[in-house]
Coordinates of C-alpha atoms in Angstrom, one line a residue:
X1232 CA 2.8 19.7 -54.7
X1233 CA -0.1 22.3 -53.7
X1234 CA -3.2 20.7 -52.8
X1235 CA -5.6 22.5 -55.1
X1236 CA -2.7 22.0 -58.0
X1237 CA -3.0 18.1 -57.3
X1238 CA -6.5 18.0 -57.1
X1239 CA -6.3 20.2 -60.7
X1240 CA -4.0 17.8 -62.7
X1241 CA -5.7 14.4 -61.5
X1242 CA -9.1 16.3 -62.8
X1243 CA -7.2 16.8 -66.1
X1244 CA -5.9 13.9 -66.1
X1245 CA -9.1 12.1 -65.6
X1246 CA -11.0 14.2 -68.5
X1247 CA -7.9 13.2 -71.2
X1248 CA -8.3 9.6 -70.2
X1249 CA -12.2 10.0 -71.1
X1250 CA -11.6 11.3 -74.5
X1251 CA -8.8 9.4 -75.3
X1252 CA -10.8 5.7 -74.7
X1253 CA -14.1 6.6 -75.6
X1254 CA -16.0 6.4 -72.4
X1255 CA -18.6 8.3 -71.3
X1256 CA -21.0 8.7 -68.0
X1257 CA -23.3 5.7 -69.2
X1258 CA -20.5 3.5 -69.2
X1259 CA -21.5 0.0 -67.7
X1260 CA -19.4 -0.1 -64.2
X1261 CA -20.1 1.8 -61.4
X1262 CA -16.1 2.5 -61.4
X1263 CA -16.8 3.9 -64.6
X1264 CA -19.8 6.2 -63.4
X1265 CA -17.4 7.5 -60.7
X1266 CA -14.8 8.6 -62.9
X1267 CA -17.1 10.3 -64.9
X1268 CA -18.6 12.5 -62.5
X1269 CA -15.5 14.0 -61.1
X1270 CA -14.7 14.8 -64.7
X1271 CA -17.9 16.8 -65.0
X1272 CA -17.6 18.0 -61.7
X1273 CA -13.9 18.9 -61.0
X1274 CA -14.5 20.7 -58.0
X1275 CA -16.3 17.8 -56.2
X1276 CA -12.8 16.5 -55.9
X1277 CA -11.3 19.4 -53.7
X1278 CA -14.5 18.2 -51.1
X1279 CA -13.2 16.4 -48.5
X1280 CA -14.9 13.2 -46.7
X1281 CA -16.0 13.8 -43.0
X1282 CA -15.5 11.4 -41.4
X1283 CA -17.4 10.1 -38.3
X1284 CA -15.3 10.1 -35.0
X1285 CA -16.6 7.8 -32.5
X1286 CA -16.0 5.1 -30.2
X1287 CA -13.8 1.7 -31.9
X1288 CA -15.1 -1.8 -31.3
X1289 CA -13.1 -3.1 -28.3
X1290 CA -10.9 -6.1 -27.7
X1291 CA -9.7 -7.8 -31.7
X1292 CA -12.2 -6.3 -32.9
X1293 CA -10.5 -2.8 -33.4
X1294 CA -10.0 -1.7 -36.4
X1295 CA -6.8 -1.3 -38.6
X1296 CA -6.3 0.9 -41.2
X1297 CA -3.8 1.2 -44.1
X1298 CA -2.5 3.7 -46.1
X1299 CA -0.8 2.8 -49.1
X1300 CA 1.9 4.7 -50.6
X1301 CA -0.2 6.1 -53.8
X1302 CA -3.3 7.2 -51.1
X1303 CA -0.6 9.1 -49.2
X1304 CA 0.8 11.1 -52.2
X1305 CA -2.9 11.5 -53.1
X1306 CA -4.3 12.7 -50.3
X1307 CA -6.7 9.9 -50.0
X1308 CA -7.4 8.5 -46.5
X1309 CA -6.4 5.2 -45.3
X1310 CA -8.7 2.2 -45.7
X1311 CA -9.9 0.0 -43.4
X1312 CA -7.9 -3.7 -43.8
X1313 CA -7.9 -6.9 -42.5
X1314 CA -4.3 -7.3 -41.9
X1315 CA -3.0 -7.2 -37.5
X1316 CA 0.1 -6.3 -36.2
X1317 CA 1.4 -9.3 -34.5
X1318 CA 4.1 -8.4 -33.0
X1319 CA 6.5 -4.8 -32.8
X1320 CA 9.3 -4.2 -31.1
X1321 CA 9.8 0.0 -30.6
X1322 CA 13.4 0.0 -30.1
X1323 CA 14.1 -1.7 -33.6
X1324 CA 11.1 -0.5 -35.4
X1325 CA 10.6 -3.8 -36.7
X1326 CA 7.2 -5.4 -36.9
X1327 CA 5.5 -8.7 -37.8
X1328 CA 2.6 -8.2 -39.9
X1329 CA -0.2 -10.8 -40.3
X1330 CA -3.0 -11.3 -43.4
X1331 CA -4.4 -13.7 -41.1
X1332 CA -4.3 -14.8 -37.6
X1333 CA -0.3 -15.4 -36.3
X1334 CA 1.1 -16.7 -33.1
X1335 CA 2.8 -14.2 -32.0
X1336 CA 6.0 -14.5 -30.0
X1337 CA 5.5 -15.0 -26.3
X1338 CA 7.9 -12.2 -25.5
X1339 CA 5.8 -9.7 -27.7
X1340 CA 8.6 -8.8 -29.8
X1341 CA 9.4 -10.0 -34.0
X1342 CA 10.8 -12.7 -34.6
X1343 CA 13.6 -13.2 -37.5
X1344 CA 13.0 -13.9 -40.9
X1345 CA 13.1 -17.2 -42.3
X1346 CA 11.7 -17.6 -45.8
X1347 CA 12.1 -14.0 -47.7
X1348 CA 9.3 -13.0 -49.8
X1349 CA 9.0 -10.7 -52.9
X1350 CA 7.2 -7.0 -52.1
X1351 CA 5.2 -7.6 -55.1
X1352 CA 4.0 -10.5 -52.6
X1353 CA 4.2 -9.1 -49.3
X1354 CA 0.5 -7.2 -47.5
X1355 CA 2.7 -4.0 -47.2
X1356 CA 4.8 -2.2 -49.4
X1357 CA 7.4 0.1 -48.6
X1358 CA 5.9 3.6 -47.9
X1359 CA 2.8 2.1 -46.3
X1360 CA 1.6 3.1 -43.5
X1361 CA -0.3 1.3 -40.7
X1362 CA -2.4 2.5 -38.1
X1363 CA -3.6 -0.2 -35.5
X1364 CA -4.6 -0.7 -32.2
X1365 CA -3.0 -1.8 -29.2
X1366 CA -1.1 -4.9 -30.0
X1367 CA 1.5 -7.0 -28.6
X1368 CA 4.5 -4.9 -28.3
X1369 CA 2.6 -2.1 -29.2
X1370 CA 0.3 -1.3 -26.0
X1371 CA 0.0 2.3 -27.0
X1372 CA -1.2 1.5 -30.5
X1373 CA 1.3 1.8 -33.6
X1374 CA 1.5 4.4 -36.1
X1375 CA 4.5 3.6 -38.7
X1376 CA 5.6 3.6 -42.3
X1377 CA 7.2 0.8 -43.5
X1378 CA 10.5 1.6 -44.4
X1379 CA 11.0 -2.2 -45.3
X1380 CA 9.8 -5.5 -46.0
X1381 CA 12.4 -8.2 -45.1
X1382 CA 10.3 -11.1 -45.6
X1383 CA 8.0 -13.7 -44.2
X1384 CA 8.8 -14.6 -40.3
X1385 CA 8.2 -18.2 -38.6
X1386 CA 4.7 -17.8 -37.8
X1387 CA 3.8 -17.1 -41.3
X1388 CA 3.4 -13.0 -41.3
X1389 CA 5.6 -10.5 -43.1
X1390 CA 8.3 -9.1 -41.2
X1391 CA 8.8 -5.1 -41.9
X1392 CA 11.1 -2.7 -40.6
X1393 CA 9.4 0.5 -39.5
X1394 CA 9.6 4.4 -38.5
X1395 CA 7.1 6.7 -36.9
X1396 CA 4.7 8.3 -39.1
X1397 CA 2.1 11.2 -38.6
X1398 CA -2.3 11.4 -38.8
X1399 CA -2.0 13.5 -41.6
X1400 CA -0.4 10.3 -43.3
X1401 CA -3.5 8.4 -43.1
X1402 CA -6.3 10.8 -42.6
X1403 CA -5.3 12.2 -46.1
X1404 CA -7.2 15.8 -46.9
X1405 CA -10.2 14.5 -45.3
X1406 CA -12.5 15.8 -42.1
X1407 CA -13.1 14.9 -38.8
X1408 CA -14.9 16.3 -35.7
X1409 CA -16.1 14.5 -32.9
X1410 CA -16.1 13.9 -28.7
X1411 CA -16.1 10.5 -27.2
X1412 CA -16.5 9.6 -24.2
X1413 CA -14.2 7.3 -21.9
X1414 CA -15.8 4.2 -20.5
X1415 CA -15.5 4.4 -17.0
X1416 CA -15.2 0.7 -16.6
X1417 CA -11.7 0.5 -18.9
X1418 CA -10.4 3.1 -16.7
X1419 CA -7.4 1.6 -14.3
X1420 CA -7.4 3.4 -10.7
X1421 CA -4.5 2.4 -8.5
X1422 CA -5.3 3.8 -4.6
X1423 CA -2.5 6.1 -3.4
X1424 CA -3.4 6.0 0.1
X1425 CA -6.0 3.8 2.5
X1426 CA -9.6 3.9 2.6
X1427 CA -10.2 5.4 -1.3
X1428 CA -13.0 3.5 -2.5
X1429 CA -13.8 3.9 -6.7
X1430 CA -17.3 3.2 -8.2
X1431 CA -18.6 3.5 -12.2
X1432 CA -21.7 3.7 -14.1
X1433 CA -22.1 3.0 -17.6
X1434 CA -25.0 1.5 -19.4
X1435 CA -26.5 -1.5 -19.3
X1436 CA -23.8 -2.4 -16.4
X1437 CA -24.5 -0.2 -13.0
X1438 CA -21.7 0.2 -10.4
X1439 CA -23.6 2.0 -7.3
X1440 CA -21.4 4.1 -5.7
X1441 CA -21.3 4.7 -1.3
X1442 CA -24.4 4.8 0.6
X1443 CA -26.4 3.7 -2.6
X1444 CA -25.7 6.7 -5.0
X1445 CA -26.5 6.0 -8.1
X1446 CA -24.0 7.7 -10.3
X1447 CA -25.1 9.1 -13.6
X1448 CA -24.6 7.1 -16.5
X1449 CA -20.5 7.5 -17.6
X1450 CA -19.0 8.5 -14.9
X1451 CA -16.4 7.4 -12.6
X1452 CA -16.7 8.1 -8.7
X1453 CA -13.8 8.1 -6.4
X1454 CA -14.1 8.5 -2.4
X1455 CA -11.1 8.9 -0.3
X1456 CA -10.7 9.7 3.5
X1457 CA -7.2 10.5 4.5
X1458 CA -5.5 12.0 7.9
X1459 CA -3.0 15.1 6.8
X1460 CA 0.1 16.7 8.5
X1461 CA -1.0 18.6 11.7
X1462 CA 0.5 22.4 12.3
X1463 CA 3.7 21.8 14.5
X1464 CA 2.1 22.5 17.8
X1465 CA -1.1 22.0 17.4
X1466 CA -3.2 20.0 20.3
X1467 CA -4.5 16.5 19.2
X1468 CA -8.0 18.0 19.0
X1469 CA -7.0 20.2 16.2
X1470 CA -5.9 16.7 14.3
X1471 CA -6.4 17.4 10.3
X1472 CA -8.2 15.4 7.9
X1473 CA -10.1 15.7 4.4
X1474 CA -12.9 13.8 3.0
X1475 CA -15.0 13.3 0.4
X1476 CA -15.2 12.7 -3.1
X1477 CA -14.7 13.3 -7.1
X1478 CA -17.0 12.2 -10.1
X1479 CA -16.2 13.0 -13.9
X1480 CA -17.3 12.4 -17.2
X1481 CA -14.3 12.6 -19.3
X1482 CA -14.8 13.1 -23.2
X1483 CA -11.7 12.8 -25.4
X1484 CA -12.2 15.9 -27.9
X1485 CA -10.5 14.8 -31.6
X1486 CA -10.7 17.3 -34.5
X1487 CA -9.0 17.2 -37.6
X1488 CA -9.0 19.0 -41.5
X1489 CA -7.1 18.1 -44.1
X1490 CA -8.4 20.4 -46.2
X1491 CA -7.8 24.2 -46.4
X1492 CA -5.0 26.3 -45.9
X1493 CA -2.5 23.6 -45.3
X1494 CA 0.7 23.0 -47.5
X1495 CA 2.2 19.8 -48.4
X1496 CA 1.0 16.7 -46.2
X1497 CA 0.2 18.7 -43.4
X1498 CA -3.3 19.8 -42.4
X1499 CA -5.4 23.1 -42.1
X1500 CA -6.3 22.6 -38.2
X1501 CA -6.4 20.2 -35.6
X1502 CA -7.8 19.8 -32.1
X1503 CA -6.7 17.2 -29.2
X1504 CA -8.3 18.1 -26.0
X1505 CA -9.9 16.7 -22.6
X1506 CA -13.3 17.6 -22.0
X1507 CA -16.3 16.3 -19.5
X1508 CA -18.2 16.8 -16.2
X1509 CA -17.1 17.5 -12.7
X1510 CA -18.8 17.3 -9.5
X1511 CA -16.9 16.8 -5.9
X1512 CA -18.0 17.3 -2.6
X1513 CA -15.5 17.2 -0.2
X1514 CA -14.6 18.6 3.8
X1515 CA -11.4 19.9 5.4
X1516 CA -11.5 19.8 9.1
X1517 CA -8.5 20.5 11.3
X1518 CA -5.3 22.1 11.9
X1519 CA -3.9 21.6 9.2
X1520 CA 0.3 21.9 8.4
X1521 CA 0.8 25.0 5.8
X1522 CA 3.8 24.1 3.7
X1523 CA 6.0 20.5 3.0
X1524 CA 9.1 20.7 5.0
X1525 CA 11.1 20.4 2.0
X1526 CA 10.7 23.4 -0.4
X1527 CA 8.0 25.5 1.0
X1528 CA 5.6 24.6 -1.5
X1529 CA 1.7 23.9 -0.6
X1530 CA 1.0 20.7 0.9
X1531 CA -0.3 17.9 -1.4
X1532 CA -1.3 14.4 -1.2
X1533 CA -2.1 12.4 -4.2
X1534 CA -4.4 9.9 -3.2
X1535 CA -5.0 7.6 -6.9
X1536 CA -3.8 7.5 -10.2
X1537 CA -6.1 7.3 -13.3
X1538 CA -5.1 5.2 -16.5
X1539 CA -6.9 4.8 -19.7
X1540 CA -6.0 4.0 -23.5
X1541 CA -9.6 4.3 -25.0
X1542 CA -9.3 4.0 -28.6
X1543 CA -11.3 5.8 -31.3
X1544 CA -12.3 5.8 -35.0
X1545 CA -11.9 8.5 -37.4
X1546 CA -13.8 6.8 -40.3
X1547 CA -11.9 3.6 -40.8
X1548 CA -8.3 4.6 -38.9
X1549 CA -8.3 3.8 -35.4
X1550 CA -6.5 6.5 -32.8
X1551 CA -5.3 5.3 -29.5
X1552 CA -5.6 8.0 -26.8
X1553 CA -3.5 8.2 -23.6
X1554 CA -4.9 9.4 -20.9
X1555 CA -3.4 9.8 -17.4
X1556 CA -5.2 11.5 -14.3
X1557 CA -3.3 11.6 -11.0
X1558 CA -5.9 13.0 -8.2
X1559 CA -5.1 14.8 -5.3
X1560 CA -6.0 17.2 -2.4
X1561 CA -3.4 20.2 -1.8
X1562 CA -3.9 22.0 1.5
X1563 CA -1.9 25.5 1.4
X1564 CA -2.3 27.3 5.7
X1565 CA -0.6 29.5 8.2
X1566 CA -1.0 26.6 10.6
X1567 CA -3.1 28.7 13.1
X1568 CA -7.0 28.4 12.1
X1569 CA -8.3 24.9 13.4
X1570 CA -11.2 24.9 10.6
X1571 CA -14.5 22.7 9.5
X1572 CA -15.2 23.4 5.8
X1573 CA -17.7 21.6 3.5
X1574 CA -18.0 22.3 0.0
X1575 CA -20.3 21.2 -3.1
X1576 CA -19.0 21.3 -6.1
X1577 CA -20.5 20.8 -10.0
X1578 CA -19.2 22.3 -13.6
X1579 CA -17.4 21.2 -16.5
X1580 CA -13.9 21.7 -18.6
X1581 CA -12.6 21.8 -21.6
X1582 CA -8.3 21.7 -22.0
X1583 CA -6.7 21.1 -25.0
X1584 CA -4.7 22.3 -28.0
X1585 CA -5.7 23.8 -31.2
X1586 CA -3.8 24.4 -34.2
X1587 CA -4.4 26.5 -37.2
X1588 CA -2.3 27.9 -39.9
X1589 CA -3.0 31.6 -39.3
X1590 CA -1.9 31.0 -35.7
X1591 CA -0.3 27.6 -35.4
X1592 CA -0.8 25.6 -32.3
X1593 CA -2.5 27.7 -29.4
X1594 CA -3.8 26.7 -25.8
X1595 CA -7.4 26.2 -24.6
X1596 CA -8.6 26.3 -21.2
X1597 CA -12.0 26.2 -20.4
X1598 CA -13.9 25.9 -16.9
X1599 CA -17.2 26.5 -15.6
X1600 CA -17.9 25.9 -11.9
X1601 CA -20.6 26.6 -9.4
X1602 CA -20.3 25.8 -5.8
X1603 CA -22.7 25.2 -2.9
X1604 CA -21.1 26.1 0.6
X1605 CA -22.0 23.5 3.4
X1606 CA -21.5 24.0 7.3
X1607 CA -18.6 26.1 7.7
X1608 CA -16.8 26.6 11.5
X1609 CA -13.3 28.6 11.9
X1610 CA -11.6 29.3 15.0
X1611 CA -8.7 31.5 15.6
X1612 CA -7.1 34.1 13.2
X1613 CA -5.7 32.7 10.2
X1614 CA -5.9 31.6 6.2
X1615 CA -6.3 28.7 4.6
X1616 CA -6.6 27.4 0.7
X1617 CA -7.6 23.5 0.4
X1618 CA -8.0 22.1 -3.4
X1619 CA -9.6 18.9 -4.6
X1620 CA -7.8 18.8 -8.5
X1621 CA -6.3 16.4 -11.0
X1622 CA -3.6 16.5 -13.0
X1623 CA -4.1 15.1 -16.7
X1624 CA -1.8 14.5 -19.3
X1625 CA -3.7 13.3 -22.9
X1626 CA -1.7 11.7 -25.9
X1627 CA -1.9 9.6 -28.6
X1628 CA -0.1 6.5 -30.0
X1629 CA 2.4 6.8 -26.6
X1630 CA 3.1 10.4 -26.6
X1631 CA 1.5 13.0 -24.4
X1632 CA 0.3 15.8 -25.9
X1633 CA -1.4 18.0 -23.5
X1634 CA -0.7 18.3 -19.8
X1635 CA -2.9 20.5 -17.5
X1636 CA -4.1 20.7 -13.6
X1637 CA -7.4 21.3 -12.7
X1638 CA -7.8 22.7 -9.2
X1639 CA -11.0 23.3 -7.5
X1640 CA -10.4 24.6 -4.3
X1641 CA -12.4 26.4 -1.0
X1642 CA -10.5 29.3 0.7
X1643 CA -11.1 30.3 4.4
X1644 CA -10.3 33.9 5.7
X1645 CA -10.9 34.2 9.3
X1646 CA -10.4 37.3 11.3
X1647 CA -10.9 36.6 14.7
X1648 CA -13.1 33.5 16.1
X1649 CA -16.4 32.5 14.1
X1650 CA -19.4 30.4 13.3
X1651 CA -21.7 30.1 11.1
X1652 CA -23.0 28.4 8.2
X1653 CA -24.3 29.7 4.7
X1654 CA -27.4 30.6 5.4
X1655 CA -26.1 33.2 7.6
X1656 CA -26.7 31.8 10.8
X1657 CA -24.9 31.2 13.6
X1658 CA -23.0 33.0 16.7
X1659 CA -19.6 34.1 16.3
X1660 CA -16.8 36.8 17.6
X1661 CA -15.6 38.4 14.7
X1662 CA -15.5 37.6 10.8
X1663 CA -14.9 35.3 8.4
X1664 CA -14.9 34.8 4.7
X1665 CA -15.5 31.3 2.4
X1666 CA -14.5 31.8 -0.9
X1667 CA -14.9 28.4 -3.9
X1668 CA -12.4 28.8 -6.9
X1669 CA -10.9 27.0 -9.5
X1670 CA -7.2 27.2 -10.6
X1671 CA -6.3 25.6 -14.3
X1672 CA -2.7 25.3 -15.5
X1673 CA -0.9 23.4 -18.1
X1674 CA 1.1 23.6 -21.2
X1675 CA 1.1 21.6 -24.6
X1676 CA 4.1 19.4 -25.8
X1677 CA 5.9 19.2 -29.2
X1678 CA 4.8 15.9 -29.3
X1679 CA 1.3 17.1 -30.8
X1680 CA 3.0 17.3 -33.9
X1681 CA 1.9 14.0 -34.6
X1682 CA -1.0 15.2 -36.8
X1683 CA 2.0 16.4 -39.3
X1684 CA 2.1 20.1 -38.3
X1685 CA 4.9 22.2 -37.7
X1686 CA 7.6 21.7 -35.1
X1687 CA 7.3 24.1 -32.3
X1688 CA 10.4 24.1 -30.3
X1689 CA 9.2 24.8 -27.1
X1690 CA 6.6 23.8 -24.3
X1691 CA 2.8 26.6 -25.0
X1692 CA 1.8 26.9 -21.5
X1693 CA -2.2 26.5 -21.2
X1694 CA -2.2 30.2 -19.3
X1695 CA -3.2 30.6 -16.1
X1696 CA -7.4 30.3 -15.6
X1697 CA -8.4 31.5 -12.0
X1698 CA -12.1 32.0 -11.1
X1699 CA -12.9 32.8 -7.5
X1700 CA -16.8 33.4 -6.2
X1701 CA -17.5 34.0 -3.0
X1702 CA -19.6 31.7 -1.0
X1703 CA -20.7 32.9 2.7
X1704 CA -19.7 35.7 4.6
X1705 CA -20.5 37.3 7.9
X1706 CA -19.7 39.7 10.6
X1707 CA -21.1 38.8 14.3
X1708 CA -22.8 41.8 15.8
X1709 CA -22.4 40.7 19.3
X1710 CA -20.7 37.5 20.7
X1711 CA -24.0 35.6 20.5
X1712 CA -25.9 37.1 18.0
X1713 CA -26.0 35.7 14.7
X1714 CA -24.1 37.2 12.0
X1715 CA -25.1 39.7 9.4
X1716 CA -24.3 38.7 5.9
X1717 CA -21.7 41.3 4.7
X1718 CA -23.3 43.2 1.3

């Protein structure tokens, strides 16, 4: 049934009910006073709640919310409740639900049923749906309908047998807008390769990072050092290596209206991005190899992975986000310039997927980046294109919704033999050229149909975002003079 339509015969339905028993807007109970107002007022039934998006209480604290079958044909959002998933085991669907606090098996999974209980009796009802946090079983969080209630298990919850269900299930017709950020401190770094050293700031609890920089508050520093692949040929004082490090902010960007344009169940738009601030200041110096050996690609090294599932709160339902960040350096060269390159780094980014029904699910890629050359020193003639990026991948309830590669990099052209530095000093033979950039790529995944839209059928790439500025240049006038900045 239409929306509007439903909102229409519940008003109607409503203003019969008042005539038929007699009450009135002075009735005694405050249910009473409700009821009478949306009868005056029809259309302040078609206004949907906002609700607040923000960070959920962590640990058993977290939230969960349930829908019942009636809210979900209603449009009504979920409720919060004091009911826990004990136990769930995905490949069966099945699920051990607890009014109060249950052992749950050691093996995370539900047990059998032993005493079978009515519905009438049961916490859940078929149709129900249940949105919860992390739980045993469940590390990603659980979103499911119960499709049946089989009865009450050993440890004294109700056993249920469920199936994957959508937001719009539980956020109803109502509104929500909001960014949160991800606590650097629940953020799991595994080290890819020696020497990478991680540091966090967030308040009230200060992690310092190297050398006694003090981060800014939220963010979550990671230094690495690394030897690279050496250009076949080249003498052991051309030996390659990068340096340096990466700091961000990241925000988990969560939008969502069930009002609007939207038919059935499903809503009028949604948003599920990654957002936040970069900085990164990092050195190339070397010889460095140009390609893998293997399928002629650009060289690159991850050097840590980046796991978090930060949930948050859309009014009373909780939403697990997964979020995955694999850094890396990439070093794409002709394997003839020995170089020494130094960059400074600092912007922000914004990459997600939006949907609407006038255009359905489309791409967002967002970047703006300033850098600050250091020193720079090429020898010889030749190119070279080193990046400092991250991959990212963003879900939620297990499934990933949004993959994309952010890739600052610094690119070298050198013409002949040169020095210099960015303030346009230096002595040189030739020219050279120092260029910052940033490349961002990606695609979204028919898994974001999770807040009940449509099914698209294939992978949206992001589109391709490339921003290049140049940052020094200069042309030597004689072999010890000091070069002229090019106009």
């Amino acid at each position: 049934m239409h929306k509007l339509t439903r909102h229409a015969l519940l008003a109607s339905v409503a203003v019969a009910a008042l005539l038929t028993t007699g009450c009135s807007a002075s009735s005694s109970t405050e249910t009473d006073n409700a009821g009478a107002a949306a009868a005056e007022t029809p259309a302040a039934s078609s206004t949907p709640d906002q609700l607040a998006v923000v960070q959920a209480p962590l640990g058993k604290s977290a939230p969960t919310a349930l829908a019942t079958q009636d809210a979900t044909e209603t449009g009504d959002a979920a409720r919060k409740s004091s009911l826990k998933v004990a136990s769930y085991d995905k490949k069966s669907g099945r699920a051990v639900i607890a009014a109060k606090s249950v052992t749950a098996p050691a093996d995370g999974t539900a047990t059998p049923s032993s005493s079978p209980t009515s519905e009438t009796t049961a916490p859940v009802a078929v149709g129900d749906v249940i949105a919860s946090a992390p739980a045993p079983g469940a590390p990603d969080g659980l979103l499911a309908e119960v499709t049946k209630v089989v009865g009450e298990d050993a440890s004294g919850g109700t056993e249920v047998i469920t199936k994957a269900a959508e937001l719009s299930s539980v956020l109803g017709e109502s509104k929500a807008e909001g960014e949160v950020p991800v606590d650097p401190a629940a953020i799991e770094v595994e080290p890819l390769v020696e020497g990478v050293k991680v540091s966090w700031a967030k308040t009230g609890d200060l992690t310092f990072g190297p050398e006694g920089a003090k981060l800014p508050l939220g963010s979550l520093r990671i230094d690495v050092g690394a030897a690279i692949a050496t250009a076949e040929g080249a003498p052991a004082s051309a030996a390659a290596s990068v340096q340096g490090f990466v700091q961000l902010a990241p925000e988990v960007a969560f939008s969502y209206d069930g009002s609007g344009s939207g038919t059935g169940a499903a809503p009028g738009g949604a948003f599920l991005g990654l957002t936040g601030d970069w900085a990164s200041q990092w050195s190339l110096k070397g010889r460095a190899a140009g390609t893998t050996t293997t399928d002629g690609k650009p060289l690159r090294i991850p050097f840590a992975e980046l796991h978090a599932d930060p949930v948050i709160q859309a009014g009373p339902v909780p939403i697990v986000v997964n979020l995955d960040l694999v850094c890396y350096f990439q070093v794409a060269a002709d394997g003839t310039v020995t170089v020494d390159v130094e960059q400074d780094l600092k912007g922000d980014f914004r990459v997600g997927g939006s949907f609407s029904w006038s255009k359905g699910w489309t791409p967002v890629s967002e970047s703006a980046m300033t850098g600050t050359p250091l020193d720079v020193s090429v020898t010889a003639t030749g190119d070279v294109k080193a990046s400092l990026g991250a991959e990212a991948s963003i879900g939620l309830y297990g499934t990933v919704g949004v993959s994309a590669d952010l890739a600052p990099y610094l690119r070298v052209e050198a013409d002949a033999a040169a020095e210099g530095s960015s303030d346009g000093t230096g002595s040189a033979s030739g020219s050279w050229a120092l260029y910052g950039g940033v490349d961002l790529s990606g695609a979204l995944q028919i898994q974001l149909t999770i807040f009940g839209t449509p099914i698209f059928q294939h992978r949206i790439p992001l589109g391709e975002l490339h921003q290049e500025w140049p940052l020094a240049k200069g042309e030597a006038t004689t072999a010890t003079g000091s070069p002229t900045p090019a106009a």
